[in-house]
JSON list of C-alpha atoms in Angstrom, two decimals:
[
{"chain": "D", "resi": 910, "resn": "TRP", "atom": "CA", "xyz": [-16.04, 12.96, -6.55]},
{"chain": "D", "resi": 911, "resn": "PHE", "atom": "CA", "xyz": [-14.08, 10.53, -4.38]},
{"chain": "D", "resi": 912, "resn": "CYS", "atom": "CA", "xyz": [-10.62, 11.44, -5.72]},
{"chain": "D", "resi": 913, "resn": "GLY", "atom": "CA", "xyz": [-11.38, 15.11, -5.20]},
{"chain": "D", "resi": 914, "resn": "LEU", "atom": "CA", "xyz": [-11.86, 14.74, -1.44]},
{"chain": "D", "resi": 915, "resn": "ARG", "atom": "CA", "xyz": [-9.09, 16.13, 0.73]},
{"chain": "D", "resi": 916, "resn": "GLY", "atom": "CA", "xyz": [-6.78, 13.35, 1.88]},
{"chain": "D", "resi": 917, "resn": "ASN", "atom": "CA", "xyz": [-7.48, 11.14, -1.14]},
{"chain": "D", "resi": 918, "resn": "GLU", "atom": "CA", "xyz": [-4.55, 12.37, -3.21]},
{"chain": "D", "resi": 919, "resn": "PHE", "atom": "CA", "xyz": [-3.09, 8.83, -3.26]},
{"chain": "D", "resi": 920, "resn": "PHE", "atom": "CA", "xyz": [-5.96, 7.63, -5.46]},
{"chain": "D", "resi": 921, "resn": "CYS", "atom": "CA", "xyz": [-6.01, 7.82, -9.23]},
{"chain": "D", "resi": 922, "resn": "GLU", "atom": "CA", "xyz": [-9.23, 8.16, -11.20]},
{"chain": "D", "resi": 923, "resn": "VAL", "atom": "CA", "xyz": [-10.53, 4.77, -12.31]},
{"chain": "D", "resi": 924, "resn": "ASP", "atom": "CA", "xyz": [-11.89, 4.72, -15.87]},
{"chain": "D", "resi": 925, "resn": "GLU", "atom": "CA", "xyz": [-15.67, 4.47, -15.89]},
{"chain": "D", "resi": 926, "resn": "ASP", "atom": "CA", "xyz": [-15.66, 1.71, -18.52]},
{"chain": "D", "resi": 927, "resn": "TYR", "atom": "CA", "xyz": [-13.49, -0.38, -16.19]},
{"chain": "D", "resi": 928, "resn": "ILE", "atom": "CA", "xyz": [-16.06, 0.01, -13.39]},
{"chain": "D", "resi": 929, "resn": "GLN", "atom": "CA", "xyz": [-18.94, -0.83, -15.73]},
{"chain": "D", "resi": 930, "resn": "ASP", "atom": "CA", "xyz": [-17.36, -4.16, -16.70]},
{"chain": "D", "resi": 931, "resn": "ASP", "atom": "CA", "xyz": [-18.92, -6.69, -14.30]},
{"chain": "D", "resi": 932, "resn": "PHE", "atom": "CA", "xyz": [-15.92, -9.00, -14.66]},
{"chain": "D", "resi": 933, "resn": "ASN", "atom": "CA", "xyz": [-13.71, -6.45, -12.94]},
{"chain": "D", "resi": 934, "resn": "LEU", "atom": "CA", "xyz": [-16.06, -6.32, -9.94]},
{"chain": "D", "resi": 935, "resn": "THR", "atom": "CA", "xyz": [-16.30, -10.09, -9.37]},
{"chain": "D", "resi": 936, "resn": "GLY", "atom": "CA", "xyz": [-16.67, -10.93, -5.68]},
{"chain": "D", "resi": 937, "resn": "LEU", "atom": "CA", "xyz": [-17.01, -7.36, -4.43]},
{"chain": "D", "resi": 938, "resn": "ASN", "atom": "CA", "xyz": [-20.76, -7.63, -3.82]},
{"chain": "D", "resi": 939, "resn": "GLY", "atom": "CA", "xyz": [-19.99, -10.00, -0.95]},
{"chain": "D", "resi": 940, "resn": "LEU", "atom": "CA", "xyz": [-17.65, -7.49, 0.70]},
{"chain": "D", "resi": 941, "resn": "VAL", "atom": "CA", "xyz": [-19.56, -4.24, 0.32]},
{"chain": "D", "resi": 942, "resn": "PRO", "atom": "CA", "xyz": [-22.92, -3.55, 2.04]},
{"chain": "D", "resi": 943, "resn": "TYR", "atom": "CA", "xyz": [-25.67, -1.90, -0.02]},
{"chain": "D", "resi": 944, "resn": "TYR", "atom": "CA", "xyz": [-23.63, -2.91, -3.05]},
{"chain": "D", "resi": 945, "resn": "ASP", "atom": "CA", "xyz": [-26.08, -1.80, -5.76]},
{"chain": "D", "resi": 946, "resn": "TYR", "atom": "CA", "xyz": [-26.61, 1.59, -4.14]},
{"chain": "D", "resi": 947, "resn": "ALA", "atom": "CA", "xyz": [-22.88, 1.99, -3.64]},
{"chain": "D", "resi": 948, "resn": "LEU", "atom": "CA", "xyz": [-22.15, 1.16, -7.28]},
{"chain": "D", "resi": 949, "resn": "ASP", "atom": "CA", "xyz": [-24.72, 3.67, -8.49]},
{"chain": "D", "resi": 950, "resn": "MET", "atom": "CA", "xyz": [-23.13, 6.32, -6.29]},
{"chain": "D", "resi": 951, "resn": "VAL", "atom": "CA", "xyz": [-19.65, 5.51, -7.63]},
{"chain": "D", "resi": 952, "resn": "LEU", "atom": "CA", "xyz": [-20.95, 5.80, -11.20]},
{"chain": "D", "resi": 953, "resn": "ASP", "atom": "CA", "xyz": [-22.91, 8.95, -10.27]},
{"chain": "D", "resi": 954, "resn": "VAL", "atom": "CA", "xyz": [-26.18, 7.33, -11.34]},
{"chain": "D", "resi": 955, "resn": "GLU", "atom": "CA", "xyz": [-29.42, 8.64, -9.87]},
{"chain": "D", "resi": 956, "resn": "MET", "atom": "CA", "xyz": [-30.85, 6.10, -7.45]},
{"chain": "D", "resi": 957, "resn": "PRO", "atom": "CA", "xyz": [-34.67, 5.81, -7.74]},
{"chain": "D", "resi": 958, "resn": "MET", "atom": "CA", "xyz": [-34.98, 4.59, -4.14]},
{"chain": "D", "resi": 959, "resn": "GLU", "atom": "CA", "xyz": [-32.59, 7.16, -2.68]},
{"chain": "D", "resi": 960, "resn": "ASP", "atom": "CA", "xyz": [-35.40, 9.29, -1.21]},
{"chain": "D", "resi": 961, "resn": "SER", "atom": "CA", "xyz": [-36.70, 6.28, 0.74]},
{"chain": "D", "resi": 962, "resn": "LEU", "atom": "CA", "xyz": [-33.38, 5.80, 2.58]},
{"chain": "D", "resi": 963, "resn": "THR", "atom": "CA", "xyz": [-33.09, 7.10, 6.11]},
{"chain": "D", "resi": 964, "resn": "GLU", "atom": "CA", "xyz": [-30.27, 9.49, 6.98]},
{"chain": "D", "resi": 965, "resn": "GLU", "atom": "CA", "xyz": [-28.44, 6.65, 8.71]},
{"chain": "D", "resi": 966, "resn": "GLN", "atom": "CA", "xyz": [-28.82, 4.38, 5.67]},
{"chain": "D", "resi": 967, "resn": "GLN", "atom": "CA", "xyz": [-27.61, 7.19, 3.41]},
{"chain": "D", "resi": 968, "resn": "GLU", "atom": "CA", "xyz": [-24.44, 7.49, 5.49]},
{"chain": "D", "resi": 969, "resn": "ILE", "atom": "CA", "xyz": [-23.92, 3.73, 5.26]},
{"chain": "D", "resi": 970, "resn": "VAL", "atom": "CA", "xyz": [-24.32, 3.88, 1.47]},
{"chain": "D", "resi": 971, "resn": "GLU", "atom": "CA", "xyz": [-21.77, 6.70, 1.22]},
{"chain": "D", "resi": 972, "resn": "SER", "atom": "CA", "xyz": [-19.31, 4.72, 3.35]},
{"chain": "D", "resi": 973, "resn": "ALA", "atom": "CA", "xyz": [-19.98, 1.62, 1.24]},
{"chain": "D", "resi": 974, "resn": "ALA", "atom": "CA", "xyz": [-19.37, 3.62, -1.95]},
{"chain": "D", "resi": 975, "resn": "GLU", "atom": "CA", "xyz": [-15.98, 4.72, -0.63]},
{"chain": "D", "resi": 976, "resn": "MET", "atom": "CA", "xyz": [-15.09, 1.10, 0.19]},
{"chain": "D", "resi": 977, "resn": "LEU", "atom": "CA", "xyz": [-16.29, -0.11, -3.21]},
{"chain": "D", "resi": 978, "resn": "TYR", "atom": "CA", "xyz": [-14.28, 2.52, -5.07]},
{"chain": "D", "resi": 979, "resn": "GLY", "atom": "CA", "xyz": [-11.23, 1.69, -2.98]},
{"chain": "D", "resi": 980, "resn": "LEU", "atom": "CA", "xyz": [-11.45, -2.04, -3.71]},
{"chain": "D", "resi": 981, "resn": "ILE", "atom": "CA", "xyz": [-12.01, -1.38, -7.42]},
{"chain": "D", "resi": 982, "resn": "HIS", "atom": "CA", "xyz": [-9.04, 1.00, -7.31]},
{"chain": "D", "resi": 983, "resn": "ALA", "atom": "CA", "xyz": [-6.78, -1.76, -5.92]},
{"chain": "D", "resi": 984, "resn": "ARG", "atom": "CA", "xyz": [-7.63, -3.92, -8.93]},
{"chain": "D", "resi": 985, "resn": "TYR", "atom": "CA", "xyz": [-7.37, -1.10, -11.44]},
{"chain": "D", "resi": 986, "resn": "ILE", "atom": "CA", "xyz": [-3.87, 0.06, -10.49]},
{"chain": "D", "resi": 987, "resn": "VAL", "atom": "CA", "xyz": [-2.35, -3.31, -11.41]},
{"chain": "D", "resi": 988, "resn": "THR", "atom": "CA", "xyz": [-3.63, -2.92, -15.01]},
{"chain": "D", "resi": 989, "resn": "ASN", "atom": "CA", "xyz": [-1.59, -1.10, -17.66]},
{"chain": "D", "resi": 990, "resn": "ARG", "atom": "CA", "xyz": [-3.91, 1.90, -17.61]},
{"chain": "D", "resi": 991, "resn": "GLY", "atom": "CA", "xyz": [-3.90, 2.03, -13.84]},
{"chain": "D", "resi": 992, "resn": "MET", "atom": "CA", "xyz": [-0.11, 1.81, -13.63]},
{"chain": "D", "resi": 993, "resn": "HIS", "atom": "CA", "xyz": [0.21, 4.67, -16.10]},
{"chain": "D", "resi": 994, "resn": "ALA", "atom": "CA", "xyz": [-2.11, 6.82, -13.98]},
{"chain": "D", "resi": 995, "resn": "MET", "atom": "CA", "xyz": [-0.13, 6.01, -10.84]},
{"chain": "D", "resi": 996, "resn": "TYR", "atom": "CA", "xyz": [3.15, 6.69, -12.65]},
{"chain": "D", "resi": 997, "resn": "GLU", "atom": "CA", "xyz": [2.15, 10.31, -13.09]},
{"chain": "D", "resi": 998, "resn": "LYS", "atom": "CA", "xyz": [1.63, 10.59, -9.33]},
{"chain": "D", "resi": 999, "resn": "TYR", "atom": "CA", "xyz": [4.85, 8.71, -8.56]},
{"chain": "D", "resi": 1000, "resn": "ARG", "atom": "CA", "xyz": [6.85, 10.97, -10.88]},
{"chain": "D", "resi": 1001, "resn": "SER", "atom": "CA", "xyz": [5.57, 14.06, -9.10]},
{"chain": "D", "resi": 1002, "resn": "ALA", "atom": "CA", "xyz": [6.17, 12.45, -5.65]},
{"chain": "D", "resi": 1003, "resn": "SER", "atom": "CA", "xyz": [2.46, 12.70, -4.80]},
{"chain": "D", "resi": 1004, "resn": "PHE", "atom": "CA", "xyz": [2.86, 9.72, -2.48]},
{"chain": "D", "resi": 1005, "resn": "GLY", "atom": "CA", "xyz": [5.68, 11.38, -0.58]},
{"chain": "D", "resi": 1006, "resn": "ARG", "atom": "CA", "xyz": [9.41, 10.72, -0.29]},
{"chain": "D", "resi": 1007, "resn": "CYS", "atom": "CA", "xyz": [11.44, 8.22, 1.69]},
{"chain": "D", "resi": 1008, "resn": "PRO", "atom": "CA", "xyz": [12.51, 9.62, 5.09]},
{"chain": "D", "resi": 1009, "resn": "HIS", "atom": "CA", "xyz": [15.70, 7.53, 5.00]},
{"chain": "D", "resi": 1010, "resn": "VAL", "atom": "CA", "xyz": [18.60, 10.01, 4.83]},
{"chain": "D", "resi": 1011, "resn": "PHE", "atom": "CA", "xyz": [20.68, 8.03, 2.32]},
{"chain": "D", "resi": 1012, "resn": "CYS", "atom": "CA", "xyz": [17.71, 7.58, -0.06]},
{"chain": "D", "resi": 1013, "resn": "GLN", "atom": "CA", "xyz": [18.04, 11.29, -0.84]},
{"chain": "D", "resi": 1014, "resn": "GLY", "atom": "CA", "xyz": [14.35, 12.06, -1.26]},
{"chain": "D", "resi": 1015, "resn": "GLN", "atom": "CA", "xyz": [13.45, 8.96, -3.27]},
{"chain": "D", "resi": 1016, "resn": "PRO", "atom": "CA", "xyz": [9.72, 9.00, -4.20]},
{"chain": "D", "resi": 1017, "resn": "VAL", "atom": "CA", "xyz": [7.71, 6.21, -2.58]},
{"chain": "D", "resi": 1018, "resn": "LEU", "atom": "CA", "xyz": [4.76, 4.05, -3.67]},
{"chain": "D", "resi": 1019, "resn": "PRO", "atom": "CA", "xyz": [1.62, 3.16, -1.67]},
{"chain": "D", "resi": 1020, "resn": "VAL", "atom": "CA", "xyz": [1.12, -0.41, -0.48]},
{"chain": "D", "resi": 1021, "resn": "GLY", "atom": "CA", "xyz": [-1.24, -2.35, 1.76]},
{"chain": "D", "resi": 1022, "resn": "LEU", "atom": "CA", "xyz": [-0.38, -5.08, 4.24]},
{"chain": "D", "resi": 1023, "resn": "SER", "atom": "CA", "xyz": [-3.58, -6.95, 3.39]},
{"chain": "D", "resi": 1024, "resn": "ASP", "atom": "CA", "xyz": [-5.88, -7.31, 0.39]},
{"chain": "D", "resi": 1025, "resn": "LEU", "atom": "CA", "xyz": [-8.92, -7.47, 2.68]},
{"chain": "D", "resi": 1026, "resn": "PRO", "atom": "CA", "xyz": [-10.46, -4.22, 3.97]},
{"chain": "D", "resi": 1027, "resn": "ARG", "atom": "CA", "xyz": [-10.46, -3.08, 7.61]},
{"chain": "D", "resi": 1028, "resn": "ASN", "atom": "CA", "xyz": [-7.23, -4.81, 8.58]},
{"chain": "D", "resi": 1029, "resn": "TYR", "atom": "CA", "xyz": [-4.42, -2.28, 8.08]},
{"chain": "D", "resi": 1030, "resn": "THR", "atom": "CA", "xyz": [-4.03, 1.30, 6.96]},
{"chain": "D", "resi": 1031, "resn": "VAL", "atom": "CA", "xyz": [-1.94, 2.19, 3.91]},
{"chain": "D", "resi": 1032, "resn": "ASN", "atom": "CA", "xyz": [1.85, 2.40, 4.09]},
{"chain": "D", "resi": 1033, "resn": "VAL", "atom": "CA", "xyz": [4.42, 3.69, 1.61]},
{"chain": "D", "resi": 1034, "resn": "PHE", "atom": "CA", "xyz": [7.21, 1.54, 0.17]},
{"chain": "D", "resi": 1035, "resn": "CYS", "atom": "CA", "xyz": [10.60, 2.90, -0.84]},
{"chain": "D", "resi": 1036, "resn": "PRO", "atom": "CA", "xyz": [11.96, 1.28, -4.04]},
{"chain": "D", "resi": 1037, "resn": "ARG", "atom": "CA", "xyz": [15.50, 2.31, -3.08]},
{"chain": "D", "resi": 1038, "resn": "CYS", "atom": "CA", "xyz": [15.94, 0.93, 0.46]},
{"chain": "D", "resi": 1039, "resn": "HIS", "atom": "CA", "xyz": [12.83, -1.36, 0.46]},
{"chain": "D", "resi": 1040, "resn": "GLY", "atom": "CA", "xyz": [11.74, 0.29, 3.69]},
{"chain": "D", "resi": 1041, "resn": "LEU", "atom": "CA", "xyz": [8.10, 0.54, 4.75]},
{"chain": "D", "resi": 1042, "resn": "PHE", "atom": "CA", "xyz": [6.85, 3.76, 6.32]},
{"chain": "D", "resi": 1043, "resn": "PHE", "atom": "CA", "xyz": [3.71, 5.55, 7.44]},
{"chain": "D", "resi": 1044, "resn": "PRO", "atom": "CA", "xyz": [2.47, 8.29, 5.09]},
{"chain": "D", "resi": 1045, "resn": "LYS", "atom": "CA", "xyz": [3.48, 11.78, 6.16]},
{"chain": "D", "resi": 1046, "resn": "SER", "atom": "CA", "xyz": [-0.10, 13.09, 6.12]},
{"chain": "D", "resi": 1047, "resn": "THR", "atom": "CA", "xyz": [-2.36, 11.92, 8.94]},
{"chain": "D", "resi": 1048, "resn": "ARG", "atom": "CA", "xyz": [-5.34, 12.02, 6.57]},
{"chain": "D", "resi": 1049, "resn": "GLN", "atom": "CA", "xyz": [-3.65, 9.63, 4.17]},
{"chain": "D", "resi": 1050, "resn": "ALA", "atom": "CA", "xyz": [-2.38, 7.50, 7.05]},
{"chain": "D", "resi": 1051, "resn": "ASN", "atom": "CA", "xyz": [-6.01, 6.63, 7.86]},
{"chain": "D", "resi": 1052, "resn": "ILE", "atom": "CA", "xyz": [-6.78, 5.24, 4.37]},
{"chain": "D", "resi": 1053, "resn": "ASP", "atom": "CA", "xyz": [-7.44, 1.50, 4.22]},
{"chain": "D", "resi": 1054, "resn": "GLY", "atom": "CA", "xyz": [-4.40, -0.33, 2.84]},
{"chain": "D", "resi": 1055, "resn": "ALA", "atom": "CA", "xyz": [-6.64, -2.75, 0.92]},
{"chain": "D", "resi": 1056, "resn": "TYR", "atom": "CA", "xyz": [-7.48, 0.12, -1.45]},
{"chain": "D", "resi": 1057, "resn": "PHE", "atom": "CA", "xyz": [-3.94, -0.26, -2.84]},
{"chain": "D", "resi": 1058, "resn": "GLY", "atom": "CA", "xyz": [-3.34, -3.94, -2.12]},
{"chain": "D", "resi": 1059, "resn": "THR", "atom": "CA", "xyz": [-0.18, -5.88, -1.43]},
{"chain": "D", "resi": 1060, "resn": "THR", "atom": "CA", "xyz": [0.87, -6.26, -5.08]},
{"chain": "D", "resi": 1061, "resn": "PHE", "atom": "CA", "xyz": [0.94, -2.84, -6.70]},
{"chain": "D", "resi": 1062, "resn": "PRO", "atom": "CA", "xyz": [4.42, -1.35, -5.98]},
{"chain": "D", "resi": 1063, "resn": "HIS", "atom": "CA", "xyz": [6.24, -4.62, -6.60]},
{"chain": "D", "resi": 1064, "resn": "LEU", "atom": "CA", "xyz": [4.39, -5.46, -9.82]},
{"chain": "D", "resi": 1065, "resn": "TYR", "atom": "CA", "xyz": [4.87, -1.87, -10.98]},
{"chain": "D", "resi": 1066, "resn": "LEU", "atom": "CA", "xyz": [8.65, -2.10, -10.53]},
{"chain": "D", "resi": 1067, "resn": "MET", "atom": "CA", "xyz": [8.82, -5.57, -12.11]},
{"chain": "D", "resi": 1068, "resn": "THR", "atom": "CA", "xyz": [6.85, -4.26, -15.09]},
{"chain": "D", "resi": 1069, "resn": "HIS", "atom": "CA", "xyz": [9.04, -1.13, -15.35]},
{"chain": "D", "resi": 1070, "resn": "PRO", "atom": "CA", "xyz": [12.55, -2.26, -14.31]},
{"chain": "D", "resi": 1071, "resn": "GLU", "atom": "CA", "xyz": [14.01, 0.98, -15.63]},
{"chain": "D", "resi": 1072, "resn": "MET", "atom": "CA", "xyz": [12.25, 2.68, -12.70]},
{"chain": "D", "resi": 1073, "resn": "ILE", "atom": "CA", "xyz": [14.11, 0.61, -10.08]},
{"chain": "D", "resi": 1074, "resn": "PRO", "atom": "CA", "xyz": [16.64, 2.89, -8.35]},
{"chain": "D", "resi": 1075, "resn": "VAL", "atom": "CA", "xyz": [20.08, 1.82, -7.15]},
{"chain": "D", "resi": 1076, "resn": "ARG", "atom": "CA", "xyz": [20.18, 0.84, -3.47]},
{"chain": "D", "resi": 1077, "resn": "PRO", "atom": "CA", "xyz": [21.96, 3.33, -1.17]},
{"chain": "D", "resi": 1078, "resn": "SER", "atom": "CA", "xyz": [25.73, 2.83, -1.14]},
{"chain": "D", "resi": 1079, "resn": "GLN", "atom": "CA", "xyz": [26.11, 4.48, 2.26]},
{"chain": "D", "resi": 1080, "resn": "GLN", "atom": "CA", "xyz": [25.20, 2.96, 5.60]},
{"chain": "D", "resi": 1081, "resn": "TYR", "atom": "CA", "xyz": [24.91, 4.75, 8.89]},
{"chain": "D", "resi": 1082, "resn": "VAL", "atom": "CA", "xyz": [27.56, 3.74, 11.46]},
{"chain": "D", "resi": 1083, "resn": "PRO", "atom": "CA", "xyz": [26.79, 4.66, 15.11]},
{"chain": "D", "resi": 1084, "resn": "ARG", "atom": "CA", "xyz": [29.68, 6.41, 16.86]},
{"chain": "D", "resi": 1085, "resn": "VAL", "atom": "CA", "xyz": [30.46, 7.68, 20.37]},
{"chain": "D", "resi": 1086, "resn": "TYR", "atom": "CA", "xyz": [32.95, 10.56, 20.49]},
{"chain": "D", "resi": 1087, "resn": "GLY", "atom": "CA", "xyz": [33.99, 9.64, 16.98]},
{"chain": "D", "resi": 1088, "resn": "PHE", "atom": "CA", "xyz": [34.65, 5.96, 17.73]},
{"chain": "D", "resi": 1089, "resn": "LYS", "atom": "CA", "xyz": [32.66, 3.07, 16.24]},
{"chain": "D", "resi": 1090, "resn": "ILE", "atom": "CA", "xyz": [30.71, 1.06, 18.81]},
{"chain": "D", "resi": 1091, "resn": "ASN", "atom": "CA", "xyz": [32.11, -2.44, 19.33]},
{"chain": "D", "resi": 1092, "resn": "GLN", "atom": "CA", "xyz": [29.91, -5.09, 17.68]},
{"chain": "D", "resi": 1093, "resn": "SER", "atom": "CA", "xyz": [30.06, -7.27, 20.81]},
{"chain": "D", "resi": 1094, "resn": "SER", "atom": "CA", "xyz": [28.61, -4.55, 23.08]},
{"chain": "D", "resi": 1095, "resn": "LEU", "atom": "CA", "xyz": [25.12, -4.58, 24.58]},
{"chain": "D", "resi": 1096, "resn": "TYR", "atom": "CA", "xyz": [24.25, -1.83, 22.10]},
{"chain": "D", "resi": 1097, "resn": "PHE", "atom": "CA", "xyz": [24.16, -4.38, 19.30]},
{"chain": "D", "resi": 1098, "resn": "ARG", "atom": "CA", "xyz": [23.42, -7.60, 21.22]},
{"chain": "D", "resi": 1099, "resn": "ASN", "atom": "CA", "xyz": [19.62, -7.48, 21.21]},
{"chain": "D", "resi": 1100, "resn": "HIS", "atom": "CA", "xyz": [19.55, -6.60, 17.53]},
{"chain": "D", "resi": 1101, "resn": "GLU", "atom": "CA", "xyz": [21.94, -9.41, 16.66]},
{"chain": "D", "resi": 1102, "resn": "GLU", "atom": "CA", "xyz": [20.05, -11.96, 18.78]},
{"chain": "D", "resi": 1103, "resn": "GLU", "atom": "CA", "xyz": [16.80, -11.02, 17.05]},
{"chain": "D", "resi": 1104, "resn": "SER", "atom": "CA", "xyz": [18.50, -11.36, 13.64]},
{"chain": "D", "resi": 1105, "resn": "LEU", "atom": "CA", "xyz": [19.84, -14.81, 14.60]},
{"chain": "D", "resi": 1106, "resn": "VAL", "atom": "CA", "xyz": [16.38, -15.95, 15.74]},
{"chain": "D", "resi": 1107, "resn": "GLN", "atom": "CA", "xyz": [14.82, -14.73, 12.48]},
{"chain": "D", "resi": 1108, "resn": "SER", "atom": "CA", "xyz": [17.57, -16.46, 10.46]},
{"chain": "D", "resi": 1109, "resn": "ASP", "atom": "CA", "xyz": [17.09, -19.70, 12.42]},
{"chain": "D", "resi": 1110, "resn": "ASN", "atom": "CA", "xyz": [13.32, -19.57, 11.84]},
{"chain": "D", "resi": 1111, "resn": "ARG", "atom": "CA", "xyz": [13.85, -19.07, 8.09]},
{"chain": "D", "resi": 1112, "resn": "ASN", "atom": "CA", "xyz": [16.24, -22.03, 7.97]},
{"chain": "D", "resi": 1113, "resn": "ARG", "atom": "CA", "xyz": [13.76, -24.24, 9.81]},
{"chain": "D", "resi": 1114, "resn": "ARG", "atom": "CA", "xyz": [10.98, -23.29, 7.40]},
{"chain": "D", "resi": 1115, "resn": "ALA", "atom": "CA", "xyz": [13.26, -24.01, 4.45]},
{"chain": "D", "resi": 1116, "resn": "ARG", "atom": "CA", "xyz": [14.14, -27.45, 5.83]},
{"chain": "D", "resi": 1117, "resn": "SER", "atom": "CA", "xyz": [10.47, -28.14, 6.49]},
{"chain": "D", "resi": 1118, "resn": "ARG", "atom": "CA", "xyz": [9.57, -27.34, 2.89]},
{"chain": "D", "resi": 1119, "resn": "GLN", "atom": "CA", "xyz": [12.32, -29.69, 1.70]},
{"chain": "D", "resi": 1120, "resn": "GLY", "atom": "CA", "xyz": [11.02, -32.62, 3.71]},
{"chain": "D", "resi": 1121, "resn": "GLY", "atom": "CA", "xyz": [11.73, -31.77, 7.31]},
{"chain": "D", "resi": 1122, "resn": "GLY", "atom": "CA", "xyz": [15.16, -33.44, 7.59]},
{"chain": "D", "resi": 1123, "resn": "ARG", "atom": "CA", "xyz": [15.94, -36.74, 9.30]},
{"chain": "D", "resi": 1124, "resn": "ARG", "atom": "CA", "xyz": [14.24, -38.02, 12.41]}
]
C-alpha cells in the first residue's frame, strides 16, 4: 500500500520475508512509536486492538508505519535483492535526471544526508558529475532522506562498476561579450577564497590525523 501512494515512486517494494526476519529490524523498535502496531500495518496484518485506538492514535500508527517502512527500505536497498529492485527504477530514470547541462540527462539515484529520521529530506545524486540536487517533484522532495540512507548510491556503483558513467568532458566557461572573465577579477575572488579556506581546513585535518605536526 505504501509504495502505491502518490509521491512514493522512489520506493521499491520490500520483500515480505525480509520484513518478517527480526534480524533485519534490529534497533528499529527504539526509533518508531507504536512499533508493534506499525509493523502489523506494514505487513497488512489485522490488529486485534485496532478498534480500541482513538482517531488520533490511529493517525499516529499510520505515520509510524510509514516511518518503519522507510527505515526498513533503507536497509533493504543495500542488499542484492534491493539493489536489483532499485536498478529497474534507475534504468527507467524513475528518480529523475541530472539538471547539469553537460551530464546530458544522466539518471540520478536517491540519497539521504543522514541515516537518522527527521533530519533531512531526500536528495538525488548524479553518478556522472557527483552533484547533489533536490528532486524535481515537490512531493518526493518532502520524503525523509533516512528512508534511503547515506550509503545506497555509492555502494550500488561500487558493486556495479559497469554502471559508473564517464565524467563530463566539457566545463562551462563564463564569458562577457565573448571574452573569458579574468581569473583575478572579483567575479572569481570569493569562490577562490572559499576554495582556499576549504583546502587549508582539509590540510589541517590531515596533519592532525598524522600527529599534529611539531610544536
